[in-house]
Structure formats: structure tokens, C-alpha cells
Coordinates of C-alpha atoms in Angstrom, one line a residue:
Chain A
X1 CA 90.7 128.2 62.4
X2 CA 92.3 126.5 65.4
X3 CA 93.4 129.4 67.1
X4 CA 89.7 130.8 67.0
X5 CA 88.3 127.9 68.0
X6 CA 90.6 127.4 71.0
X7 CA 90.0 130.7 72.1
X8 CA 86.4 130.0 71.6
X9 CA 86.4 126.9 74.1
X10 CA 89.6 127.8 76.4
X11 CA 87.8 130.8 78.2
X12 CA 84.9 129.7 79.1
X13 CA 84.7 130.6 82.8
X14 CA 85.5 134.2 81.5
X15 CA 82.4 133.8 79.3
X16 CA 80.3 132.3 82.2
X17 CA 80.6 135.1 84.6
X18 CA 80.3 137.9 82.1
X19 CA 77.0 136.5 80.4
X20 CA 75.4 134.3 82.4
X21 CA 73.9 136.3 85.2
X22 CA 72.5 139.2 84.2
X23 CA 70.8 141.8 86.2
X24 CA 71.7 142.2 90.1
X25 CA 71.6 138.8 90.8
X26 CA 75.0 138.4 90.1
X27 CA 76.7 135.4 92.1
X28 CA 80.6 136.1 93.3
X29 CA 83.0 135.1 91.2
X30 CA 84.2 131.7 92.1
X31 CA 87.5 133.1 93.6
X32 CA 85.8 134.8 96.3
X33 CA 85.3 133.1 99.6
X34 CA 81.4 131.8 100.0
X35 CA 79.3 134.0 101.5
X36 CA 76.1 132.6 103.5
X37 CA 72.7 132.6 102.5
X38 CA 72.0 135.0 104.8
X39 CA 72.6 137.9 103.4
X40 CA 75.5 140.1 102.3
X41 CA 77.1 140.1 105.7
X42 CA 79.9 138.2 106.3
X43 CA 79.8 134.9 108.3
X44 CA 81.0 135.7 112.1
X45 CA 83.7 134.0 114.2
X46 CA 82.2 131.8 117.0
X47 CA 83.3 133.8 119.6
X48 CA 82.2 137.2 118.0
X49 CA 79.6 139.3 119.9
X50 CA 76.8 141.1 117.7
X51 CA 75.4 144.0 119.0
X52 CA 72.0 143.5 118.3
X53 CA 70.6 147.0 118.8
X54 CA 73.3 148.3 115.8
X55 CA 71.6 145.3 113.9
X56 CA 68.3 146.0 115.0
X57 CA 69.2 150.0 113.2
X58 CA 70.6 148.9 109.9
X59 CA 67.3 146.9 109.1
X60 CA 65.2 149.9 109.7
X61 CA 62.8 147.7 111.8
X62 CA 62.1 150.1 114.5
X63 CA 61.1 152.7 111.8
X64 CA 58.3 150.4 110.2
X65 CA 57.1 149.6 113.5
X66 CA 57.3 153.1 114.4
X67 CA 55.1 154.1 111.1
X68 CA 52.4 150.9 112.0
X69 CA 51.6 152.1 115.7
X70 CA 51.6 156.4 114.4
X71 CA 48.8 155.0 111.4
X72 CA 47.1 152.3 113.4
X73 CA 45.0 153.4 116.0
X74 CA 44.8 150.6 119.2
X75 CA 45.3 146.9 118.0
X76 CA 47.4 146.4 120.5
X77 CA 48.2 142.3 120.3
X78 CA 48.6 142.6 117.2
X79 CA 51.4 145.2 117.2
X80 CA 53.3 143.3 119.5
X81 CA 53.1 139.8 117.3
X82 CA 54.5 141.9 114.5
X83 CA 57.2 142.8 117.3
X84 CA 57.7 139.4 117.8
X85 CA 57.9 138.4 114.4
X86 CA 60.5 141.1 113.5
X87 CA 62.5 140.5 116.6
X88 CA 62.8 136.8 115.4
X89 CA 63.7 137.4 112.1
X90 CA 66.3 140.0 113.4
X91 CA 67.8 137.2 115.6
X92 CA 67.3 134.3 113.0
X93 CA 69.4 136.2 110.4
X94 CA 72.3 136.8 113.3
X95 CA 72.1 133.2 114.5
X96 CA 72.5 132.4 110.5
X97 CA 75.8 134.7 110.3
X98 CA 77.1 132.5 113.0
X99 CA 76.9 129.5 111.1
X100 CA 73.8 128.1 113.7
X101 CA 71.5 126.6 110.4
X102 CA 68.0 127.7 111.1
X103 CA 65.1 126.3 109.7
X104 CA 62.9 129.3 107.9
X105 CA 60.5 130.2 110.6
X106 CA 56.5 129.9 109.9
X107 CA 55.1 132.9 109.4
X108 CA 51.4 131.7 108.3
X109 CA 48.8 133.8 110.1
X110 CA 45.3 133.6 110.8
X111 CA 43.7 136.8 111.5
X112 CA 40.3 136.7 113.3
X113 CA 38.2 139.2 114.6
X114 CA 34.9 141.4 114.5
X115 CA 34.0 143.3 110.7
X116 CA 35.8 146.5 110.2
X117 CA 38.5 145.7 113.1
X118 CA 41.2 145.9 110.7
X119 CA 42.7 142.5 109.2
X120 CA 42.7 143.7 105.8
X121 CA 44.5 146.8 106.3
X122 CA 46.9 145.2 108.5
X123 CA 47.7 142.4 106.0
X124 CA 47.8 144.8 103.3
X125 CA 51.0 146.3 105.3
X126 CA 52.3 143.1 106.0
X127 CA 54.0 142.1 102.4
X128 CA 55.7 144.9 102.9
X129 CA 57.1 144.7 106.5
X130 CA 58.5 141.2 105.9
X131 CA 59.5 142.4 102.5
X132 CA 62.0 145.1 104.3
X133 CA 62.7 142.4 107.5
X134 CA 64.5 140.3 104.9
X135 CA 61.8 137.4 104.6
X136 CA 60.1 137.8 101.5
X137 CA 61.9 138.1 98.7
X138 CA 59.1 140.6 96.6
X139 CA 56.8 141.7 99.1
X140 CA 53.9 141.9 96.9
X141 CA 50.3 141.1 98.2
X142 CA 48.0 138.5 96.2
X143 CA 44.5 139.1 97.9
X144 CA 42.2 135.7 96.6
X145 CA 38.7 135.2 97.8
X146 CA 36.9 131.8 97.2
X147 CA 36.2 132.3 93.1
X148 CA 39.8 133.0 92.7
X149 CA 41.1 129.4 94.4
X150 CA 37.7 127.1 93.6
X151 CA 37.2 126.0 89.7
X152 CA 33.6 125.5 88.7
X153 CA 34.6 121.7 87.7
X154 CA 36.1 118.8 87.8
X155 CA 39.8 119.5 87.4
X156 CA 39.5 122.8 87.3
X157 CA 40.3 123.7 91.2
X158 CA 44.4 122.1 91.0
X159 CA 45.3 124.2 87.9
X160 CA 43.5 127.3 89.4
X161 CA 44.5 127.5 92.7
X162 CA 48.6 126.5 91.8
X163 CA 47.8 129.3 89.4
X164 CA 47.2 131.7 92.3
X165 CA 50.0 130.1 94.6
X166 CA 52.2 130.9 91.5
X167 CA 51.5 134.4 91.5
X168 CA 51.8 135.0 95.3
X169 CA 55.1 133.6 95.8
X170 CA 57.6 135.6 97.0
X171 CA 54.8 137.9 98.5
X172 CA 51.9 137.6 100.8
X173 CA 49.1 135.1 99.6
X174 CA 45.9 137.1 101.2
X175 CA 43.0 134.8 101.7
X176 CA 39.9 137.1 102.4
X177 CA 36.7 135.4 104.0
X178 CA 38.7 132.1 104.2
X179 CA 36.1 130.1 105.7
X180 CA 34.2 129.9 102.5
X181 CA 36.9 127.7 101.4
X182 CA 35.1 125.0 102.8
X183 CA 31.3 124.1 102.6
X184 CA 30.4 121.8 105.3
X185 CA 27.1 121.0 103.7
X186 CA 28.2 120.1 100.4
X187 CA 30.9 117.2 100.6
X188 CA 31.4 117.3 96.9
X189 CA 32.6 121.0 97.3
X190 CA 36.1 121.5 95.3
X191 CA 36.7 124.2 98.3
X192 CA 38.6 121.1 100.2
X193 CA 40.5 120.4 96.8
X194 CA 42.2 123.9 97.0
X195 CA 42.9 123.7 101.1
X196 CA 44.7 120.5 99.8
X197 CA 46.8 122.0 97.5
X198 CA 47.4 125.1 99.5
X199 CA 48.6 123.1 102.8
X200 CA 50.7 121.8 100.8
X201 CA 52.7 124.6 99.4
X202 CA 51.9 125.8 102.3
X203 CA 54.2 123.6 104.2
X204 CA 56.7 122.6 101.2
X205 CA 57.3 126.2 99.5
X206 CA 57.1 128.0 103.5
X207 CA 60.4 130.3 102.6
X208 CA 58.2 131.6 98.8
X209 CA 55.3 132.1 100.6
X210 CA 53.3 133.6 103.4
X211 CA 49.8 133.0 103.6
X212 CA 47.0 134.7 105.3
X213 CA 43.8 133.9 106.4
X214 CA 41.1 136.3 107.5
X215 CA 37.7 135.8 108.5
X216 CA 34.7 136.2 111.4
X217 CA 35.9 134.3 114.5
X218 CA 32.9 132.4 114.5
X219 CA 32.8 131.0 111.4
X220 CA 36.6 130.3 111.3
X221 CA 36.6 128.2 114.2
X222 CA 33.5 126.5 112.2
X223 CA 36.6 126.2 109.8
X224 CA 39.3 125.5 111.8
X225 CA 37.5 122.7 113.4
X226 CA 36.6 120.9 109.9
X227 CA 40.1 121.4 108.7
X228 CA 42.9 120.5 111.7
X229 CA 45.1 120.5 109.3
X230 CA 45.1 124.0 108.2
X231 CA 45.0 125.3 112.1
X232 CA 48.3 123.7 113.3
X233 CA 49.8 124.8 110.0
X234 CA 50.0 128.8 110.7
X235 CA 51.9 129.6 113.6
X236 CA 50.1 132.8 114.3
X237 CA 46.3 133.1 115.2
X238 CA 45.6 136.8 115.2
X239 CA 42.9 137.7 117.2
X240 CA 41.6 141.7 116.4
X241 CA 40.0 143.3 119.5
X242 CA 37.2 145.2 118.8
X243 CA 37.9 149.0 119.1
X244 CA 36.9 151.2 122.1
X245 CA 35.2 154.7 122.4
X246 CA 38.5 156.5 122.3
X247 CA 40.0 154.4 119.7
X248 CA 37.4 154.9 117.5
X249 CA 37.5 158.3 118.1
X250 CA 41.0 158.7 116.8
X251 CA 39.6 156.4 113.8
X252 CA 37.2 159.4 113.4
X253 CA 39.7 161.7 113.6
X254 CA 42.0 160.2 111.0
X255 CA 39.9 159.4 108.5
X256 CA 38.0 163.4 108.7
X257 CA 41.5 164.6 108.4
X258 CA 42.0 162.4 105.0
X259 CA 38.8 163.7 103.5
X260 CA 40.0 167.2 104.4
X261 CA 37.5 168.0 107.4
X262 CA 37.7 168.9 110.8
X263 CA 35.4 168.5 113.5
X264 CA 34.7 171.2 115.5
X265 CA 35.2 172.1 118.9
X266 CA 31.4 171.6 120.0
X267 CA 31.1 168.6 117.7
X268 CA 33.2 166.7 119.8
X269 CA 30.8 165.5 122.8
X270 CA 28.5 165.2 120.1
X271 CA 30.4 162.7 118.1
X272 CA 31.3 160.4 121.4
X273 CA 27.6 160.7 121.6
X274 CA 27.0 159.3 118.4
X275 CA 30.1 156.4 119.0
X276 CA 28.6 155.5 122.0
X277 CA 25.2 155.0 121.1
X278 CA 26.3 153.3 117.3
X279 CA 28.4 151.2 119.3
X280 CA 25.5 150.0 121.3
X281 CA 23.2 149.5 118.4
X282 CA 23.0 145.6 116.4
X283 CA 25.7 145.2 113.2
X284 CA 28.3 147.8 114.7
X285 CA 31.3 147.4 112.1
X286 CA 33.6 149.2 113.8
X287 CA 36.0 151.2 112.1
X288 CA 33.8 150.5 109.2
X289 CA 31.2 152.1 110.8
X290 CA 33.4 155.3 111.5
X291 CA 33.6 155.6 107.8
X292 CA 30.1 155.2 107.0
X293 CA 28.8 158.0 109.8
X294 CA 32.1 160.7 108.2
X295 CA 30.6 160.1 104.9
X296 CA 27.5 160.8 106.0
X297 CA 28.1 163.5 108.0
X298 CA 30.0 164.8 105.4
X299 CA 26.5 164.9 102.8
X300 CA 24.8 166.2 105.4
X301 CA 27.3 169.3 106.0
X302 CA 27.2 169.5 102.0
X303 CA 23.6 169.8 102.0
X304 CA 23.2 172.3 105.0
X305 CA 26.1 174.8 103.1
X306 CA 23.8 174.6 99.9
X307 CA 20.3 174.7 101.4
X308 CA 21.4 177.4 104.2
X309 CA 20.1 180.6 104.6
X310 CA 23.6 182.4 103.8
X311 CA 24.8 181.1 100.4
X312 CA 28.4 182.7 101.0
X313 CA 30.5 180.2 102.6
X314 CA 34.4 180.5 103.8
X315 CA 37.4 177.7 104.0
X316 CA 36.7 177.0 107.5
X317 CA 32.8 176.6 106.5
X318 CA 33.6 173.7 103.9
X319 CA 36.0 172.0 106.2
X320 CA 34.0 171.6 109.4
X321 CA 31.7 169.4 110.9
X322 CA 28.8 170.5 112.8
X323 CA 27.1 168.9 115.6
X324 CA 24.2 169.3 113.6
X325 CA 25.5 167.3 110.7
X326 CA 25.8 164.4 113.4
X327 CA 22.7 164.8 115.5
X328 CA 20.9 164.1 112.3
X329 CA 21.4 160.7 112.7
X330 CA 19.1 158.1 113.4
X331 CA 20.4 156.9 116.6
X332 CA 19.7 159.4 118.5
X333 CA 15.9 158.7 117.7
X334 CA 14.4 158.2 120.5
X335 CA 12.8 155.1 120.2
X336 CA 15.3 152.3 118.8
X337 CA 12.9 150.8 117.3
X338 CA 13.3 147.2 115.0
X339 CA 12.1 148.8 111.7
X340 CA 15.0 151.0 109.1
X341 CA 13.6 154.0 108.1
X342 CA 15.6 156.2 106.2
X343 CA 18.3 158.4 107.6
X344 CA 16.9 161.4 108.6
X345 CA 18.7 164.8 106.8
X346 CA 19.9 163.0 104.1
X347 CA 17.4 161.7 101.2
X348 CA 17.7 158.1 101.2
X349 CA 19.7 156.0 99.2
X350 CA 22.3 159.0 99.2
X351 CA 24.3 156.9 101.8
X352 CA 27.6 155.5 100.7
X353 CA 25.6 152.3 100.8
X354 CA 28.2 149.8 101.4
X355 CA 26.8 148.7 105.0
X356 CA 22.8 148.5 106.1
X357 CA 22.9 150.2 108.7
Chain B
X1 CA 76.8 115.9 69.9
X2 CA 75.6 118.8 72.4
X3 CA 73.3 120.7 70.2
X4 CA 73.1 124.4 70.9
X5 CA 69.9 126.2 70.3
X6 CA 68.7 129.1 72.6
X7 CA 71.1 130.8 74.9
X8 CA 73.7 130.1 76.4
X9 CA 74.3 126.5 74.6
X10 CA 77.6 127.1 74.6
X11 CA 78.4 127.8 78.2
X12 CA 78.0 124.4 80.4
X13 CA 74.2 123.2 81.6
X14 CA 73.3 126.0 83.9
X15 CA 72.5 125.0 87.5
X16 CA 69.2 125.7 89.4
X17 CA 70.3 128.5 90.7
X18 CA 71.5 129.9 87.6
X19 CA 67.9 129.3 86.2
X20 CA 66.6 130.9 89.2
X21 CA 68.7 134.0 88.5
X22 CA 67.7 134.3 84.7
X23 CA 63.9 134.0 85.5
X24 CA 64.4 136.7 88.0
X25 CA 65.9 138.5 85.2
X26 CA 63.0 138.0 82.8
X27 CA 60.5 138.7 85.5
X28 CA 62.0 142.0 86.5
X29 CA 61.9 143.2 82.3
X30 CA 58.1 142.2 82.9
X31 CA 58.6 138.9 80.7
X32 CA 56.3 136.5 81.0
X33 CA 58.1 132.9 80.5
X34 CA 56.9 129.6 79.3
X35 CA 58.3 126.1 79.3
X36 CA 58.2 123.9 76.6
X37 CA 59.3 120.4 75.8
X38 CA 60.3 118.5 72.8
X39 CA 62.3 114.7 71.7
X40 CA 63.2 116.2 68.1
X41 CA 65.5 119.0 68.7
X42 CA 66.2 119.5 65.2
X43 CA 66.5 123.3 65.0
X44 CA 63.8 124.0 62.4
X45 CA 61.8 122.3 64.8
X46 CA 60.3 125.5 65.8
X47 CA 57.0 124.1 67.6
X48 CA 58.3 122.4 71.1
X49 CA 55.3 121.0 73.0
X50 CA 53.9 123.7 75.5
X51 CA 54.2 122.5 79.0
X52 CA 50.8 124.5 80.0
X53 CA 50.2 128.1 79.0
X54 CA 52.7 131.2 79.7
X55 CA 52.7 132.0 83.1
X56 CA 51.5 135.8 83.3
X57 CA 51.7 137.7 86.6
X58 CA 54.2 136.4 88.4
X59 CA 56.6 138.1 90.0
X60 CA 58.9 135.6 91.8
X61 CA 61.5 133.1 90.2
X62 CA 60.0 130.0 92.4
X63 CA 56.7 129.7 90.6
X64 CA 58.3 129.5 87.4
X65 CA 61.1 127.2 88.7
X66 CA 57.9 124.6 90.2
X67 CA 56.7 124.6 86.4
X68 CA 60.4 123.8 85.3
X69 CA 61.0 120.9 88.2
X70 CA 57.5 119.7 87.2
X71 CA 58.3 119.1 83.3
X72 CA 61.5 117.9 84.1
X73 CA 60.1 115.0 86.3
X74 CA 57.6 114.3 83.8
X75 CA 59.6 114.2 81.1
X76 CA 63.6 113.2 82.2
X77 CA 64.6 112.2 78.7
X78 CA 63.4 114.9 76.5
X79 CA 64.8 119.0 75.8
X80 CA 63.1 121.4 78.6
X81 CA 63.6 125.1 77.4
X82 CA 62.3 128.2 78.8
X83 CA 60.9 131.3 76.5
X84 CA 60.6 134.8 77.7
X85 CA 58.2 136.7 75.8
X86 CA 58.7 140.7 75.5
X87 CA 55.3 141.6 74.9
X88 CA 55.9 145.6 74.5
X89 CA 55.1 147.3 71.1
X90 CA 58.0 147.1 69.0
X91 CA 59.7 144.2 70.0
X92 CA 56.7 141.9 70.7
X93 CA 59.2 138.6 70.0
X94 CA 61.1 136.8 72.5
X95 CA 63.4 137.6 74.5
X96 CA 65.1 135.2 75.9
X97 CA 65.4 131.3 75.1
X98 CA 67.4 129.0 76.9
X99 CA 67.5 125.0 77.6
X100 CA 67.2 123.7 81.1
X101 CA 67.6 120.3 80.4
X102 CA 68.8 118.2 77.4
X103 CA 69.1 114.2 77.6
X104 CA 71.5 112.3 78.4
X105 CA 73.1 110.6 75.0
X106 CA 72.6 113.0 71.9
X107 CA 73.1 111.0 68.9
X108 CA 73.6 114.5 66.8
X109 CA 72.4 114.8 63.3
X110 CA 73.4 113.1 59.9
X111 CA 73.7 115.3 57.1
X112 CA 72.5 113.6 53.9
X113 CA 73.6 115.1 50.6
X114 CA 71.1 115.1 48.0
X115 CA 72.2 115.1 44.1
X116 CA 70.3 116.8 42.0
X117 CA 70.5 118.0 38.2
X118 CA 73.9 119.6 36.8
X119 CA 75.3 118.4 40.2
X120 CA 73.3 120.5 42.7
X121 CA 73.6 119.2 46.3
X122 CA 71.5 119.4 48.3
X123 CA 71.6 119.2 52.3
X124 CA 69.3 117.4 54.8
X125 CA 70.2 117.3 58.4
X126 CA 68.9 114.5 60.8
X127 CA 68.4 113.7 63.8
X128 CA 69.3 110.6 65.1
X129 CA 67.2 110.4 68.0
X130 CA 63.8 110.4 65.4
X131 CA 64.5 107.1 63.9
X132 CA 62.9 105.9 66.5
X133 CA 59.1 106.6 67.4
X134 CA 58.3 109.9 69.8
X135 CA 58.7 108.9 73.7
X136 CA 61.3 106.0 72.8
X137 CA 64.3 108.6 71.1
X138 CA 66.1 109.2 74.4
X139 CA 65.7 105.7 76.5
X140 CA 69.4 104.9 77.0

């Protein structure tokens, strides 16, 4: 009875280690020397040199960036702030293998600019850049608009919008169309409650979290103006440049080749043509707008191949685009005029519907 | 006396980042964890007070760990444990169930003997700390 219950209380270090840390998470035995925070490399003498282009390899950095510029057409700036930001963390997590302690960095963003310039794609990649740069320890996205942060009464906002934080920490919290957050016209609004609450995590729990904001320019300055608070607390205003002919060109391009189409040879002045004059023409979305005109040049080449005069068609028939399936469109009317009449070629209401245009 | 309900009773008080590590461990089986909170640990006591609801969809340690700081400031002198719930078909039960804080004096139970017909005992256990009223059991 003794001997058991000696055994039972003698070895409990040996106990410790084997039970209580599961999974990979396992902390070095206490023997071993500490190892820093920083990762599993070891801590550096002070007069070591790191060769920061072998470092700068081993994270796979220059792959992700690599990947972002080949799937990304222009968006220039804001390529080279995601530079930025991985060159930091690169020298942040060298400095911290030297022993230099370094304050997490802030890695809030705002991301303004025109519709369909981008900013959800790009923060939909960004969980998962800082993810593999080391900063995030999941890399999941949480994208929230307004109903998932605002309650609907009094008391209900707090719970709701800690909920969300919750969720999004150790990821990317993804505030779409942030400036609805706060309704200048209604000082009651429990929109400020939740900016409360999320400045605060925001500045308290900055190593769980990254948050992002995203929204028109105008109306987030409208925001930013009502809310100081929140502006100086992300590091990193985002502005997205509105895309050129050639860029969205490419944009063309890419997103034919997704569906499976081609456009073909003599299509091509057509469809700079078409950019040109869409560009030119009131509530121009951008790469949004790309995708609207390939979907509907894309029911208009479906409905030429079925209504033809030769009913047999080949591969390279299904898979290309005609300058006819373009020139279809209503702005190369002749007459802008104010009024929407349907799009010519394609019954109405056939459109993918998603923009007026 | 250090009562030991839940695991790991019998190892020393884990530490915060010990915590840390076992929520990451429930959270990467897909568990969702609770927290719950109680001043009578007897240990047929099975209904602790729920510190909110579960916490579903989370997928970090440090939203679970803001719950746990949170209960423990609001209540320093009671039992804090976590559950994990394995919600899959089959085992719907939980998983894991550990205490992340206890009070500081534990009084430990009395065992009263009852003695019944043709000298039948039998056995009560008590807890000290519920003589007195709830919210007063563990003021030093």
C-alpha cells in the first residue's frame, strides 16, 4: 500500500511530461536549454552574422510572393506593402533570435479603393501569407459585415461582436463594407459599441489577431474621420488603384481561361474596344465588370452556336469568343443615352444580374 | 484536501500555457469547450454553473483562454473547469475535463456514517466549504 502510493506521488514529473501535453504542442522537457519564443531556431551569439537571403529561402516567402504577382494582375502598391510586411516579419523573427525583444508589429490594414479593384480577393490571400510568414498562428479568414458585429438591442452588440473576435483569432478578422459600422445620423447606433470593443482587442490581443477593413474611399474617410481612433490604430492604409486598359485585359484573359474560353484572334481589338468604352461609361466596377461582360459574352456565344445556321459545332467552336458575341453589347450603341434598355443579343434578365449595368 | 475531479487532478495546477496547449488540443479534435464554475465541488455535483454558452467555431486557443481569464477574475474563490465536448456520432460525451483553477483553502469533505437497521452503514460525504451560504464558502 505504501510502496504504490509512493510510486504513485514520487514520479510525478515523469507523469507531467508524458500526459500533460498532448498533441504537437509539446513543450521541451525541462532539462533542455530554453529555446526562444521565436521559433524552433536556436538563439544566436551576439556577434553571429545571419544571412538573411538563406533565411529569406527557408520561409518560402519569395514563393508566395511569387504566386500573388503570377495570379494578380497590376496592384502594384499593394504588392510591394505585402513586400514590406514580409520583409519585416523576416527581420523581426532574426532580430528575436538575437535576443533584441521586439514588440509584435501592427499589421491592422485598411484597404480602400474603387468596387471590383480587388480588396476582397487580396485579403482573402492574406490569412494565409501571414499564416506561412510565421505571424498568425491559424491563418484562417473570418469575413463579418455589419449584422455579424451589431446586435439588434441593448446588450446584445458586446456578447456578439467578442463572439466574432473569438472566432477570428489566430486568423484574419475580415471586415467587409466597414464604414457601416458607424451611422453618423443615428447617435443611438450600437455600430460604435462594436468599434469599441473591437479597438480594443484590437490593440490588447494585436499578436491573436489581424483585422481588416475594406470599404469605398469615400465613405471610409467619412469613417475614418468620425472614428480617429480606429485610423491611427491600423498601421497600413491600402489604397487599390483602379485598373488600366491592359490590366484589365489580362483580367479578361484570366478569368476566360477559368471558364474554359478563349478569345479569338480578331476578338482582341474588339474586346479593348469594348474595355475602353465600358471604362468610360458611369458605375465601371472594374474587374467586376470584366466578369459581368465574359459572362455575358459567354450567353451570347451559347446562343449564336444553338440559334446558328450550322447546328454542328467543333471544340474550338464551344471554346471561343467571337467579336460578334462582344459587339453585341450596348455600349457600342451609338447614342449613350441616360435610359437602360435591355442588352441587346441576350433576352433580358438573362444577365448574371449581380451589377446594373 | 486537493480534490481531484477531471483530468489531470493529480498532476500539479497546470499553468497558462499548459491550458493554452490543451485547448489547442481540443480545438484541433474539433471540440468545442466550455467553462464552467462552481463553490460546491462535491463530485456528484454534476451541474457547475455555465460561464456563457459553449464556444463553437473557434479555432485558436486565445479565445477560449479570454473566457477562462474572464471567469477567473470574476470569480477568484470558486472551481473554474473546462469541458470539451466530442460531438461526433458515437461518442457524443465529453472529452476532456480539467480544472483551471481551484481556491485557495479546501476544507475537504466529512464523511458521516449513517446507522441503519441490522447495522447497515451508510455513507454521506461533505463538503466543508457548504456550511456556509453560496458566494461566502471560499473567503479566507
Amino acid at each position: 500500500m505504501c510502496a504504490v502510493r509512493m510510486n504513485g506521488l514520487g514520479d510525478r514529473s515523469a507523469v507531467r511530461r508524458g500526459f500533460a501535453m498532448p498533441g504537437s504542442a509539446v513543450a521541451p522537457a525541462p532539462e533542455v536549454a530554453p529555446v526562444d519564443d521565436g521559433g524552433a531556431a536556436p538563439s544566436l551569439a551576439p556577434d553571429a552574422v545571419v544571412d538573411l537571403a538563406a533565411e529569406r529561402s527557408a520561409t518560402g516567402v519569395d514563393e508566395l510572393l511569387a504566386v500573388l504577382d503570377a495570379e494578380l494582375v497590376g496592384l502594384a502598391p499593394v504588392k510591394a506593402r505585402i513586400a514590406e510586411i514580409a520583409a519585416l516579419l523576416l527581420v523581426d523573427r532574426t532580430r528575436a533570435r538575437f535576443g533584441i525583444s521586439t514588440a509584435p508589429p501592427n499589421l491592422h490594414m485598411c484597404f480602400t479603393g474603387g468596387p471590383g479593384t480587388g480588396k476582397t480577393t487580396v485579403a482573402l490571400r492574406m490569412a494565409g501569407l501571414l499564416h506561412r510568414l510565421g505571424y498568425l498562428r491559424r491563418g484562417h479568414l473570418v469575413t463579418v459585415t455589419r449584422d455579424d458585429l451589431v446586435g439588434q438591442y441593448v446588450g446584445h452588440t458586446a456578447p456578439k461582436t467578442r463572439d466574432v473576435l473569438k472566432r477570428a483569432m489566430g486568423g484574419v478578422l475580415f471586415i467587409d463594407e466597414a464604414y457601416y459600422l458607424h451611422k453618423a445620423e443615428n447617435e443611438r447606433d450600437y455600430g460604435s459599441e462594436s468599434i469599441e470593443i473591437l479597438l480594443q482587442v484590437m490593440e490588447n490581443h494585436r499578436d491573436d489577431v489581424v483585422v481588416i477593413l475594406a470599404g469605398y474611399a469615400a465613405e471610409m474617410d467619412v469613417f475614418f474621420r468620425s472614428n480617429p481612433g480606429m485610423s491611427s490604430r491600423i498601421a497600413h492604409h491600402i489604397t487599390f488603384p483602379a485598373y488600366t486598359a491592359d490590366e484589365l485585359e489580362q483580367i479578361a484573359d484570366r478569368m476566360a481561361d477559368q471558364l474554359g474560353y478563349v478569345f479569338a484572334p480578331d476578338t482582341r481589338p474588339v474586346l479593348r474596344d469594348y474595355l475602353e468604352r465600358r471604362m468610360a461609361r458611369p458605375r465601371f466596377a472594374n474587374a467586376r465588370s470584366v466578369r459581368n461582360a465574359v459572362e455575358r459574352a459567354r450567353l451570347r456565344q451559347a446562343r449564336r452556336l444553338v440559334d446558328g445556321p450550322d447546328p454542328r459545332v467543333d471544340r474550338d467552336a464551344l471554346t471561343t469568343i467571337e467579336p460578334a458575341d462582344l459587339l453585341a453589347s450596348r455600349v457600342f450603341d451609338p447614342e449613350p443615352d441616360g435610359t437602360e434598355p435591355g442588352e441587346r443579343g441576350t433576352a433580358e434578365g438573362c444577365g448574371s444580374g449581380t451589377m446594373p449595368e | 484536501m486537493r480534490i481531484t475531479q477531471g483530468t489531470f487532478s493529480h498532476l500539479p495546477d497546470l499553468t497558462d500555457d499548459e491550458i493554452t496547449a490543451q485547448i489547442g488540443y481540443c480545438l484541433d479534435n474539433g471540440w468545442p469547450l466550455s467553462v464552467e464554475f462552481t463553490d460546491d465541488p462535491h463530485p456528484r455535483n454534476t451541474y457547475w454553473e455555465m460561464w456563457g454558452l459553449p464556444m463553437f467555431d473557434l479555432a485558436d486557443p486565445a479565445g477560449v483562454m479570454l473566457e477562462v481569464d474572464a471567469c477567473r477574475t470574476t470569480h477568484p474563490d470558486c472551481y473554474v473547469k473546462l469541458n470539451a465536448y466530442d460531438a461526433r456520432l458515437g461518442r457524443q460525451t465529453t472529452a476532456l475535463s480539467f480544472i483551471v483553477q481551484r481556491p485557495e483553502p479546501e476544507p475537504g469533505f466529512r464523511l458521516d456514517r449513517h446507522e441503519g437497521a441490522d447495522r447497515r452503514i451508510t455513507y454521506t460525504t461533505t463538503s466543508y466549504a457548504t456550511g456556509r451560504p453560496q458566494g461566502e464558502r471560499y473567503l479566507a
